[in-house]
CSV table of C-alpha atoms and ligand atoms in Angstrom, one decimal:
chain,number,residue,atom,x,y,z
A,8,MET,CA,-9.7,54.3,45.3
A,9,LYS,CA,-8.5,57.8,45.7
A,10,ASN,CA,-9.9,60.8,47.6
A,11,ILE,CA,-10.3,63.5,44.9
A,12,ALA,CA,-11.2,67.2,45.3
A,13,VAL,CA,-12.5,68.9,42.1
A,14,ILE,CA,-12.3,72.6,42.2
A,15,GLY,CA,-15.0,74.2,40.0
A,16,THR,CA,-18.5,72.8,39.7
A,17,GLY,CA,-19.1,74.1,36.2
A,18,TYR,CA,-19.5,72.0,33.1
A,19,VAL,CA,-16.2,70.2,33.2
A,20,GLY,CA,-16.0,70.0,37.0
A,21,LEU,CA,-19.4,68.3,37.3
A,22,VAL,CA,-18.8,65.9,34.5
A,23,ALA,CA,-15.3,65.0,35.9
A,24,SER,CA,-16.8,64.6,39.4
A,25,ALA,CA,-19.4,62.2,38.1
A,26,GLY,CA,-16.9,60.3,36.0
A,27,LEU,CA,-14.3,60.0,38.7
A,28,ALA,CA,-16.9,58.7,41.2
A,29,GLU,CA,-18.0,56.2,38.6
A,30,LEU,CA,-14.4,55.0,38.3
A,31,GLY,CA,-14.6,54.2,42.0
A,32,ASN,CA,-13.2,57.3,43.7
A,33,ASP,CA,-14.5,59.5,46.6
A,34,VAL,CA,-15.1,62.9,45.1
A,35,THR,CA,-15.7,66.3,46.7
A,36,GLY,CA,-16.8,69.1,44.3
A,37,VAL,CA,-15.7,72.5,45.6
A,38,ASP,CA,-17.0,75.9,44.5
A,39,ILE,CA,-16.9,79.5,45.9
A,40,ASP,CA,-20.5,80.0,44.7
A,41,ALA,CA,-22.5,79.0,47.7
A,42,LYS,CA,-25.8,79.2,45.8
A,43,ARG,CA,-24.5,76.7,43.3
A,44,ILE,CA,-23.3,74.3,46.1
A,45,ASN,CA,-26.7,74.6,47.9
A,46,ALA,CA,-28.5,73.8,44.7
A,47,LEU,CA,-26.2,70.7,44.1
A,48,ASN,CA,-26.8,69.6,47.7
A,49,ASP,CA,-30.5,69.9,47.1
A,50,GLY,CA,-30.2,67.6,44.1
A,51,ARG,CA,-30.5,70.4,41.5
A,52,ILE,CA,-27.9,70.1,38.7
A,53,PRO,CA,-27.3,73.6,37.2
A,54,ILE,CA,-26.6,72.4,33.6
A,55,TYR,CA,-28.3,70.1,31.2
A,56,GLU,CA,-26.2,67.1,30.2
A,57,PRO,CA,-27.7,63.7,29.4
A,58,GLY,CA,-27.0,61.1,32.1
A,59,LEU,CA,-25.2,63.5,34.5
A,60,GLU,CA,-28.0,64.0,37.0
A,61,ALA,CA,-28.6,60.3,37.4
A,62,ILE,CA,-24.9,59.5,38.2
A,63,ILE,CA,-24.6,62.5,40.6
A,64,GLU,CA,-27.8,61.6,42.4
A,65,ASN,CA,-26.8,58.0,42.7
A,66,TYR,CA,-23.4,58.7,44.2
A,67,ARG,CA,-24.6,61.6,46.3
A,68,SER,CA,-27.0,59.2,48.0
A,69,THR,CA,-24.0,57.0,49.0
A,70,ALA,CA,-21.8,60.1,49.8
A,71,ARG,CA,-19.3,59.1,47.1
A,72,ILE,CA,-19.9,62.6,45.7
A,73,ARG,CA,-20.2,65.5,48.0
A,74,PHE,CA,-20.4,69.3,47.3
A,75,THR,CA,-19.0,72.0,49.5
A,76,THR,CA,-17.7,75.5,49.7
A,77,ASP,CA,-15.1,74.4,52.3
A,78,ALA,CA,-12.1,74.2,50.0
A,79,ALA,CA,-9.7,73.9,53.0
A,80,LEU,CA,-11.3,70.6,54.2
A,81,ALA,CA,-11.8,69.1,50.8
A,82,ILE,CA,-8.1,69.8,49.8
A,83,SER,CA,-6.7,68.6,53.1
A,84,GLU,CA,-8.5,65.3,52.7
A,85,ALA,CA,-7.6,64.8,49.1
A,86,ASP,CA,-4.9,62.7,47.5
A,87,ILE,CA,-5.5,64.4,44.1
A,88,VAL,CA,-6.9,67.9,43.4
A,89,TYR,CA,-8.4,68.6,40.0
A,90,ILE,CA,-8.6,72.2,38.9
A,91,ALA,CA,-11.6,72.5,36.6
A,92,VAL,CA,-12.4,76.3,36.6
A,93,GLY,CA,-13.2,78.5,33.6
A,94,THR,CA,-10.6,80.1,31.3
A,95,PRO,CA,-12.7,82.6,29.3
A,96,SER,CA,-11.3,84.7,26.4
A,97,LEU,CA,-9.8,88.1,27.2
A,98,GLY,CA,-10.2,90.9,24.7
A,99,ASP,CA,-7.0,90.0,22.8
A,100,GLY,CA,-7.9,86.4,22.5
A,101,SER,CA,-5.7,85.2,25.3
A,102,ALA,CA,-7.1,83.0,28.1
A,103,ASP,CA,-8.1,84.5,31.4
A,104,LEU,CA,-6.2,82.4,34.0
A,105,SER,CA,-7.3,84.3,37.1
A,106,ALA,CA,-9.6,81.5,38.3
A,107,VAL,CA,-6.8,78.9,37.8
A,108,ARG,CA,-4.4,81.0,39.8
A,109,ALA,CA,-6.9,81.5,42.6
A,110,ALA,CA,-7.4,77.7,42.7
A,111,ALA,CA,-3.7,77.1,42.8
A,112,ALA,CA,-3.3,79.6,45.7
A,113,THR,CA,-6.1,77.8,47.6
A,114,ILE,CA,-4.3,74.5,47.1
A,115,ALA,CA,-1.0,75.9,48.3
A,116,THR,CA,-2.6,77.3,51.4
A,117,ASN,CA,-4.4,74.1,52.4
A,118,ALA,CA,-2.1,71.3,51.3
A,119,ASN,CA,-1.1,69.4,54.4
A,120,ARG,CA,0.8,66.6,52.6
A,121,ALA,CA,2.0,65.7,49.1
A,122,LYS,CA,-0.9,65.8,46.5
A,123,VAL,CA,-1.2,65.6,42.8
A,124,VAL,CA,-2.6,68.8,41.2
A,125,VAL,CA,-4.4,68.1,37.9
A,126,LEU,CA,-5.1,70.8,35.4
A,127,LYS,CA,-8.3,69.9,33.7
A,128,SER,CA,-9.1,73.4,32.6
A,129,THR,CA,-8.0,74.3,29.1
A,130,VAL,CA,-4.9,76.4,29.6
A,131,PRO,CA,-2.2,77.8,27.3
A,132,VAL,CA,1.2,76.2,26.9
A,133,GLY,CA,3.4,77.0,29.9
A,134,THR,CA,0.6,77.3,32.5
A,135,ALA,CA,1.4,74.0,34.2
A,136,GLU,CA,5.0,75.1,34.6
A,137,SER,CA,4.1,78.5,36.0
A,138,ILE,CA,1.5,76.9,38.4
A,139,GLY,CA,4.2,74.4,39.5
A,140,ASP,CA,6.7,77.2,40.2
A,141,PHE,CA,4.0,79.1,42.1
A,142,LEU,CA,3.1,76.0,44.2
A,143,ARG,CA,6.8,75.4,45.0
A,144,LEU,CA,7.1,78.9,46.2
A,145,ARG,CA,4.0,79.0,48.3
A,146,SER,CA,4.1,75.5,49.8
A,147,GLU,CA,6.7,73.1,51.2
A,148,ARG,CA,4.6,70.1,50.2
A,149,HIS,CA,5.3,68.1,47.0
A,150,LEU,CA,2.6,69.3,44.7
A,151,PRO,CA,3.4,68.1,41.1
A,152,VAL,CA,1.2,69.3,38.3
A,153,VAL,CA,-0.3,67.0,35.7
A,154,SER,CA,-1.9,68.4,32.6
A,155,ASN,CA,-4.9,66.2,31.8
A,156,PRO,CA,-6.9,68.1,29.1
A,157,GLU,CA,-10.5,67.0,28.5
A,158,PHE,CA,-12.0,66.1,25.1
A,159,LEU,CA,-15.7,66.0,26.2
A,160,ARG,CA,-18.4,67.0,23.8
A,161,GLU,CA,-21.4,68.8,25.3
A,162,GLY,CA,-24.4,66.5,25.1
A,163,HIS,CA,-22.1,63.4,25.2
A,164,ALA,CA,-19.8,64.5,28.0
A,165,VAL,CA,-20.5,61.7,30.5
A,166,GLN,CA,-20.1,59.0,27.8
A,167,ASP,CA,-17.0,60.8,26.5
A,168,PHE,CA,-15.5,60.8,30.0
A,169,LEU,CA,-16.2,57.1,30.6
A,170,SER,CA,-15.3,55.9,27.1
A,171,PRO,CA,-12.8,58.4,25.8
A,172,ASP,CA,-10.8,57.9,22.5
A,173,LYS,CA,-7.7,58.7,24.6
A,174,ILE,CA,-6.4,60.1,27.9
A,175,VAL,CA,-3.5,62.6,27.7
A,176,LEU,CA,-1.3,62.9,30.8
A,177,GLY,CA,1.4,65.5,30.8
A,178,THR,CA,3.9,65.6,33.7
A,179,SER,CA,7.5,65.3,34.5
A,180,ASP,CA,6.8,63.7,37.9
A,181,ASP,CA,6.9,59.9,38.1
A,182,TRP,CA,4.9,59.7,41.3
A,183,ALA,CA,2.1,61.9,39.9
A,184,ARG,CA,2.0,59.9,36.6
A,185,GLU,CA,1.7,56.6,38.6
A,186,MET,CA,-1.2,58.1,40.7
A,187,MET,CA,-3.0,59.2,37.6
A,188,LEU,CA,-2.5,55.8,35.9
A,189,GLU,CA,-4.2,54.3,38.9
A,190,VAL,CA,-7.2,56.7,38.7
A,191,TYR,CA,-7.7,55.8,35.0
A,192,ARG,CA,-6.8,52.1,35.4
A,193,PRO,CA,-10.5,50.9,34.9
A,194,LEU,CA,-10.5,52.7,31.5
A,195,VAL,CA,-7.1,51.3,30.5
A,196,GLU,CA,-8.4,47.8,31.3
A,197,ARG,CA,-11.2,48.5,28.9
A,198,GLY,CA,-8.7,49.3,26.2
A,199,VAL,CA,-8.4,53.1,26.4
A,200,ARG,CA,-5.0,54.4,25.2
A,201,ILE,CA,-3.1,56.7,27.5
A,202,VAL,CA,-0.7,59.2,25.9
A,203,THR,CA,2.0,60.3,28.4
A,204,CYS,CA,4.1,63.3,27.6
A,205,THR,CA,5.4,66.6,29.0
A,206,ASN,CA,3.0,69.3,30.4
A,207,GLU,CA,3.7,71.5,27.4
A,208,THR,CA,2.8,68.8,24.9
A,209,ALA,CA,-0.4,68.0,26.7
A,210,GLU,CA,-1.4,71.6,27.0
A,211,LEU,CA,-0.9,72.2,23.3
A,212,CYS,CA,-2.5,68.9,22.3
A,213,LYS,CA,-5.9,70.0,23.7
A,214,TYR,CA,-5.9,73.2,21.6
A,215,VAL,CA,-4.6,71.5,18.5
A,216,ASN,CA,-7.3,68.8,18.8
A,217,ASN,CA,-10.1,71.4,18.8
A,218,ALA,CA,-8.4,73.5,16.1
A,219,PHE,CA,-8.2,70.5,13.8
A,220,LEU,CA,-11.9,69.6,14.3
A,221,ALA,CA,-12.9,73.3,13.8
A,222,THR,CA,-10.8,73.4,10.6
A,223,LYS,CA,-12.7,70.4,9.3
A,224,VAL,CA,-16.0,72.1,10.0
A,225,ALA,CA,-14.9,75.4,8.5
A,226,PHE,CA,-13.5,73.6,5.4
A,227,ILE,CA,-16.8,71.8,4.7
A,228,ASN,CA,-18.7,75.0,5.3
A,229,GLU,CA,-16.6,76.8,2.7
A,230,ILE,CA,-17.1,73.9,0.3
A,231,ALA,CA,-20.9,74.1,1.0
A,232,ASP,CA,-20.8,77.8,-0.1
A,233,LEU,CA,-19.1,76.7,-3.3
A,234,CYS,CA,-21.7,74.0,-3.8
A,235,ASN,CA,-24.5,76.5,-3.5
A,236,ALA,CA,-22.8,78.6,-6.2
A,237,VAL,CA,-22.3,75.7,-8.7
A,238,ARG,CA,-25.3,73.5,-7.9
A,239,ALA,CA,-23.3,70.7,-6.4
A,240,ASP,CA,-24.5,68.7,-3.4
A,241,VAL,CA,-22.2,69.0,-0.3
A,242,ALA,CA,-24.0,66.1,1.4
A,243,VAL,CA,-22.7,63.7,-1.2
A,244,ILE,CA,-19.3,65.3,-1.1
A,245,SER,CA,-19.1,64.8,2.7
A,246,GLU,CA,-20.2,61.2,2.3
A,247,ALA,CA,-17.6,60.5,-0.3
A,248,LEU,CA,-14.9,62.3,1.8
A,249,GLY,CA,-15.9,60.3,4.8
A,250,LEU,CA,-15.4,57.0,3.0
A,251,ASP,CA,-11.8,57.8,2.7
A,252,LYS,CA,-10.4,56.3,5.8
A,253,ARG,CA,-7.6,58.8,5.9
A,254,ILE,CA,-10.2,61.6,6.4
A,255,SER,CA,-13.0,59.9,8.5
A,256,PRO,CA,-16.7,61.0,8.3
A,257,ALA,CA,-16.7,62.9,11.6
A,258,PHE,CA,-17.1,66.7,11.6
A,259,LEU,CA,-17.9,67.0,8.0
A,260,ASN,CA,-21.5,68.1,8.4
A,261,PRO,CA,-21.9,71.6,7.1
A,262,GLY,CA,-23.9,74.0,9.3
A,263,PRO,CA,-24.4,77.7,10.1
A,264,GLY,CA,-20.8,77.8,11.6
A,265,PHE,CA,-19.1,76.3,14.6
A,266,GLY,CA,-19.8,77.8,18.1
A,267,GLY,CA,-20.0,76.8,21.7
A,268,SER,CA,-17.8,77.5,24.6
A,269,CYS,CA,-14.7,75.8,23.2
A,270,PHE,CA,-13.9,76.0,19.5
A,271,PRO,CA,-14.0,79.8,19.1
A,272,LYS,CA,-12.3,80.5,22.4
A,273,ASP,CA,-9.6,77.8,21.9
A,274,LEU,CA,-8.8,78.8,18.4
A,275,ARG,CA,-8.5,82.4,19.5
A,276,ALA,CA,-6.2,81.3,22.3
A,277,LEU,CA,-4.1,79.2,20.0
A,278,ALA,CA,-3.8,82.0,17.5
A,279,TYR,CA,-2.7,84.3,20.3
A,280,VAL,CA,0.0,81.8,21.5
A,281,GLY,CA,1.2,81.6,17.9
A,282,ARG,CA,1.5,85.4,17.6
A,283,ALA,CA,3.2,85.6,21.0
A,284,ALA,CA,5.7,82.9,20.0
A,285,ASN,CA,6.3,84.7,16.7
A,286,VAL,CA,5.0,81.7,14.8
A,287,PRO,CA,1.8,83.2,13.3
A,288,LEU,CA,-0.8,80.4,12.7
A,289,ARG,CA,-2.2,81.5,9.4
A,290,LEU,CA,-4.6,78.6,9.0
A,291,VAL,CA,-6.0,78.9,12.5
A,292,GLU,CA,-6.6,82.7,12.0
A,293,GLU,CA,-8.3,82.0,8.6
A,294,VAL,CA,-10.5,79.3,10.1
A,295,LEU,CA,-11.8,81.9,12.6
A,296,GLU,CA,-12.4,84.4,9.8
A,297,GLU,CA,-14.1,81.9,7.5
A,298,ASN,CA,-16.4,80.9,10.4
A,299,ARG,CA,-17.4,84.5,11.2
A,300,GLN,CA,-18.3,85.3,7.6
A,301,HIS,CA,-20.1,82.0,7.1
A,302,MET,CA,-22.4,82.7,10.1
A,303,MET,CA,-23.2,86.2,8.8
A,304,GLN,CA,-24.2,84.9,5.4
A,305,VAL,CA,-27.4,83.1,6.5
A,306,ALA,CA,-29.1,86.5,7.1
A,307,GLY,CA,-27.6,87.8,3.9
A,308,THR,CA,-28.9,84.9,1.8
A,309,LEU,CA,-32.4,85.3,3.3
A,310,GLU,CA,-32.3,89.0,2.6
A,311,ARG,CA,-31.6,88.3,-1.1
A,312,MET,CA,-34.2,85.5,-1.3
A,313,LEU,CA,-36.9,87.6,0.2
A,314,GLY,CA,-36.0,90.9,-1.5
A,315,GLY,CA,-35.2,92.6,1.8
A,316,LEU,CA,-35.7,91.8,5.5
A,317,SER,CA,-37.2,95.0,6.8
A,318,GLY,CA,-40.6,94.2,8.2
A,319,ARG,CA,-40.3,90.5,7.3
A,320,THR,CA,-41.0,87.8,9.9
A,321,VAL,CA,-38.5,85.0,10.2
A,322,GLY,CA,-39.2,81.8,12.3
A,323,LEU,CA,-36.0,80.5,13.9
A,324,LEU,CA,-35.8,76.9,15.1
A,325,GLY,CA,-33.0,76.4,17.5
A,326,LEU,CA,-31.0,78.8,19.7
A,327,ALA,CA,-28.5,76.4,21.3
A,328,PHE,CA,-25.1,76.2,19.6
A,329,LYS,CA,-25.8,72.5,18.8
A,330,ALA,CA,-28.4,69.9,19.7
A,331,ASP,CA,-28.8,68.3,23.1
A,332,THR,CA,-27.5,71.2,25.1
A,333,ASP,CA,-29.0,74.4,26.6
A,334,ASP,CA,-25.7,76.2,26.0
A,335,VAL,CA,-25.9,79.3,23.8
A,336,ARG,CA,-22.3,80.5,24.2
A,337,GLU,CA,-21.1,81.8,20.8
A,338,SER,CA,-24.1,80.0,19.2
A,339,PRO,CA,-24.4,80.6,15.5
A,340,ALA,CA,-28.2,80.7,16.0
A,341,ILE,CA,-27.8,83.7,18.3
A,342,ALA,CA,-25.5,85.4,15.7
A,343,ILE,CA,-28.2,84.7,13.0
A,344,ALA,CA,-31.0,86.1,15.2
A,345,THR,CA,-29.0,89.2,16.0
A,346,GLU,CA,-28.1,89.8,12.3
A,347,LEU,CA,-31.7,89.2,11.2
A,348,VAL,CA,-33.0,91.8,13.8
A,349,ARG,CA,-30.2,94.2,12.8
A,350,ARG,CA,-31.4,94.0,9.2
A,351,GLY,CA,-35.0,94.8,10.2
A,352,ALA,CA,-36.6,91.4,10.5
A,353,ARG,CA,-39.0,90.3,13.3
A,354,VAL,CA,-37.7,87.0,14.7
A,355,ARG,CA,-40.0,84.3,16.2
A,356,ALA,CA,-37.7,81.8,17.9
A,357,PHE,CA,-38.1,78.4,19.5
A,358,ASP,CA,-35.7,76.1,21.2
A,359,PRO,CA,-36.6,73.1,23.4
A,360,ARG,CA,-34.0,73.9,26.0
A,361,ALA,CA,-32.0,77.0,25.4
A,362,SER,CA,-34.6,79.9,25.3
A,363,GLU,CA,-34.0,80.9,28.8
A,364,ASN,CA,-30.2,81.2,28.3
A,365,ALA,CA,-30.7,82.9,24.9
A,366,SER,CA,-33.0,85.5,26.5
A,367,VAL,CA,-30.2,86.7,28.6
A,368,ILE,CA,-28.4,87.7,25.4
A,369,LEU,CA,-31.2,88.5,23.0
A,370,ARG,CA,-33.5,89.9,25.7
A,371,ASP,CA,-36.8,91.1,24.0
A,372,THR,CA,-35.3,91.6,20.5
A,373,VAL,CA,-37.0,88.3,19.5
A,374,ALA,CA,-40.3,86.7,20.4
A,375,TYR,CA,-39.9,83.3,22.2
A,376,CYS,CA,-42.4,80.7,21.1
A,377,GLY,CA,-43.8,77.6,22.8
A,378,ASP,CA,-43.1,75.3,19.9
A,379,GLU,CA,-41.9,75.1,16.3
A,380,TYR,CA,-45.4,75.6,14.8
A,381,GLN,CA,-45.9,78.8,16.8
A,382,ALA,CA,-42.5,80.0,15.5
A,383,ALA,CA,-43.7,79.4,11.9
A,384,GLU,CA,-46.9,81.4,12.2
A,385,ASP,CA,-47.0,84.2,9.6
A,386,ALA,CA,-43.4,83.7,8.9
A,387,ASP,CA,-42.0,84.8,5.5
A,388,ALA,CA,-39.2,82.3,6.0
A,389,LEU,CA,-38.3,79.6,8.5
A,390,VAL,CA,-34.7,78.9,9.5
A,391,ILE,CA,-33.5,75.7,11.2
A,392,ALA,CA,-30.4,76.7,13.1
A,393,THR,CA,-29.9,73.8,15.5
A,394,GLU,CA,-30.1,70.1,14.7
A,395,TRP,CA,-32.5,69.1,17.5
A,396,ASP,CA,-34.0,65.7,16.6
A,397,ARG,CA,-37.5,67.0,16.9
A,398,PHE,CA,-36.8,69.4,14.0
A,399,ARG,CA,-36.2,66.4,11.8
A,400,THR,CA,-39.8,65.3,11.9
A,401,LEU,CA,-41.7,68.5,11.5
A,402,ASP,CA,-45.2,68.3,9.9
A,403,LEU,CA,-44.1,70.3,6.8
A,404,ASN,CA,-47.7,70.6,5.4
A,405,ARG,CA,-48.8,72.2,8.7
A,406,ILE,CA,-45.7,74.5,8.6
A,407,ARG,CA,-46.6,75.5,5.0
A,408,GLN,CA,-50.1,76.4,6.1
A,409,LEU,CA,-49.0,78.4,9.1
A,410,MET,CA,-46.4,80.4,7.2
A,411,LYS,CA,-47.0,83.4,5.1
A,412,GLY,CA,-44.1,82.8,2.8
A,413,THR,CA,-42.5,79.6,1.5
A,414,HIS,CA,-38.8,79.6,2.3
A,415,LEU,CA,-37.4,76.9,4.6
A,416,TYR,CA,-33.7,77.5,5.2
A,417,ASP,CA,-32.3,74.3,6.6
A,418,THR,CA,-28.8,75.3,7.7
A,419,ARG,CA,-28.2,71.9,9.2
A,420,ASN,CA,-29.3,69.9,6.1
A,421,LEU,CA,-31.8,67.8,8.1
A,422,TYR,CA,-34.2,67.4,5.2
A,423,ALA,CA,-34.3,65.8,1.8
A,424,PRO,CA,-34.9,68.8,-0.4
A,425,ASP,CA,-37.6,66.9,-2.4
A,426,ALA,CA,-39.6,66.2,0.7
A,427,VAL,CA,-39.6,69.9,1.5
A,428,ARG,CA,-40.6,70.9,-2.0
A,429,GLN,CA,-43.5,68.4,-2.0
A,430,ALA,CA,-45.0,70.3,0.9
A,431,GLY,CA,-45.0,73.4,-1.2
A,432,LEU,CA,-42.0,75.0,0.4
A,433,THR,CA,-38.9,76.4,-1.2
A,434,TYR,CA,-35.8,74.6,0.0
A,435,LEU,CA,-32.6,76.3,1.0
A,436,GLY,CA,-29.9,74.1,2.4
A,437,MET,CA,-26.3,74.5,3.3
A,438,GLY,CA,-24.5,73.6,0.1
A,439,ARG,CA,-27.4,71.9,-1.8
A,440,SER,CA,-29.8,74.6,-2.6
A,441,ASP,CA,-31.5,75.0,-6.0
A,442,PHE,CA,-31.3,78.7,-6.3
A,443,ALA,CA,-27.8,79.0,-7.4
A,444,VAL,CA,-26.6,79.9,-10.9
A,445,ILE,CA,-23.4,78.5,-12.3
A,446,PRO,CA,-21.3,81.4,-13.6
A,447,ARG,CA,-21.1,81.0,-17.3
A,448,LYS,CA,-17.4,81.1,-17.5
A,449,ILE,CA,-17.0,78.2,-15.1
A,450,ALA,CA,-19.6,76.1,-16.9
A,451,MET,CA,-17.9,76.8,-20.3
A,452,GLY,CA,-14.4,76.2,-18.9
A,453,ALA,CA,-13.2,79.7,-20.0
A,454,THR,CA,-10.2,81.1,-18.3
A,455,SER,CA,-11.0,84.8,-18.5
B,526,LIG,C1,-15.7,70.4,21.5
B,526,LIG,C2,-14.8,69.1,21.2
B,526,LIG,O1,-15.6,68.3,20.3
B,526,LIG,C3,-14.5,68.3,22.5
B,526,LIG,O2,-13.7,67.2,22.1
B,526,LIG,C4,-13.8,69.3,23.5
B,526,LIG,O3,-13.6,68.6,24.7
B,526,LIG,C5,-14.7,70.4,23.7
B,526,LIG,O4,-15.0,71.1,22.5
B,526,LIG,C6,-14.0,71.3,24.7
B,526,LIG,O5,-12.9,71.9,24.4
B,526,LIG,O6,-14.4,71.4,25.9
B,526,LIG,P1,-18.3,70.9,22.0
B,526,LIG,O7,-17.9,72.3,22.1
B,526,LIG,O8,-19.2,70.3,22.9
B,526,LIG,O9,-16.9,70.0,22.0
B,526,LIG,O10,-18.9,70.8,20.6
B,526,LIG,P2,-18.7,69.9,19.2
B,526,LIG,O11,-19.7,68.8,19.2
B,526,LIG,O12,-17.3,69.6,19.0
B,526,LIG,O13,-19.2,71.0,18.2
B,526,LIG,C7,-18.6,72.2,18.0
B,526,LIG,C8,-19.3,73.1,17.0
B,526,LIG,O14,-19.0,72.5,15.7
B,526,LIG,C9,-20.8,73.1,17.1
B,526,LIG,O15,-21.2,74.5,16.9
B,526,LIG,C10,-21.3,72.2,16.1
B,526,LIG,O16,-22.6,72.5,15.6
B,526,LIG,C11,-20.3,72.4,15.0
B,526,LIG,N1,-20.2,71.2,14.1
B,526,LIG,C12,-19.6,70.0,14.6
B,526,LIG,C13,-20.6,71.3,12.8
B,526,LIG,O17,-21.1,72.3,12.3
B,526,LIG,N2,-20.5,70.2,12.0
B,526,LIG,C14,-19.9,69.0,12.4
B,526,LIG,O18,-19.8,68.1,11.6
B,526,LIG,C15,-19.5,68.9,13.7
């Protein structure tokens, strides 16, 4: 059992705190935001993540997890200090490391003995080295830095922390590596593989992991667009691709585009590092551009289908960037709503969890509805933008009666097109729509 301080009680910090307590450690979550700490101490968890509240409440009651603004005390008691603060994008795509630097300064000031410093935040290559240099300059204690990137998916984060596919530990310090192997021993005993490497390799590994997954999504989205144009069915293509063990079925579901707090930000940061290192990452840059254009085309397709969007009403199901989260950061659903409004449509939106967060961005440009049926009222078209489970079992006959028009744009391919048509609706899917025309020359095999 180790005494661990986790600096940052945001998404990653809270999940790491819960997971580290579950692995048998004493954990103190530290934040400069007193309101947040007070809320946590009152048992209010500021984010929605399945399973998180139960674990935190359980260990808070036995004091195995505590929350405080007193960084000095938490750090002085700790054997290991995790840095889990935000690294948002700056205007040029690079990562803003000011919170990481501030956390390192607090550690240097308060370290009363040797401690392992763990970088959990997603940081560009070279950050661990520069934080290590900084700590050596500011403190006489032995404060080796371990890069331990996280691969948590929102909505599955607790489960991902406790049953990860892998743990990456980057450090050049043997003592720090041994300490971390002890922390994660319960997982190793359950068969989890640990990849040990240098700090630089671990830092890059995190970005590359996200970039690869985002590339899969962008690729299948591009193929979905082609399927629309030539009347092929992308769902079948994804299934066939997934059966090839070399490809795997994961991350081959087409959708309105990838979003969230990680993929877009991390791809921009990786592209920035490539440019800075004079090794332009053309594929990564192109994936970002494909995703941007793909998100925009939902409104464009609707405009064509409806013969204009001005004065039209569009119901929008989903505002979160994916299901099972209230996170709307870089959500394709928000991009779709914004573009629909820009083109003159009235938008009636519903999300089971994310309306409040969405309203900070969209304000009163859209109407927020109490459920999916209210969103469908008088709508010329209905768009499913987030794959919430409850949107899979809509009463389509009731939807048809409530709507003025007939178009259902299922950007997540939740429905069998025939089931939608049977309810008297016109089905538009992502890469399996029936409105496309095969250009003659392709059908005839002509070359010019
Ligand atoms: C992602 C990674 O999956 C995690 O491993 C990583 O730790 C995390 O980023 C991070 O860097 O913190 P997350 O942002 O929660 O996790 O979301 P994903 O489940 O990966 O989905 C990302 C986006 O891709 C979403 O917009 C989702 O709707 C989209 N997506 C995903 C698809 O459109 N199709 C798919 O088949 C899969």
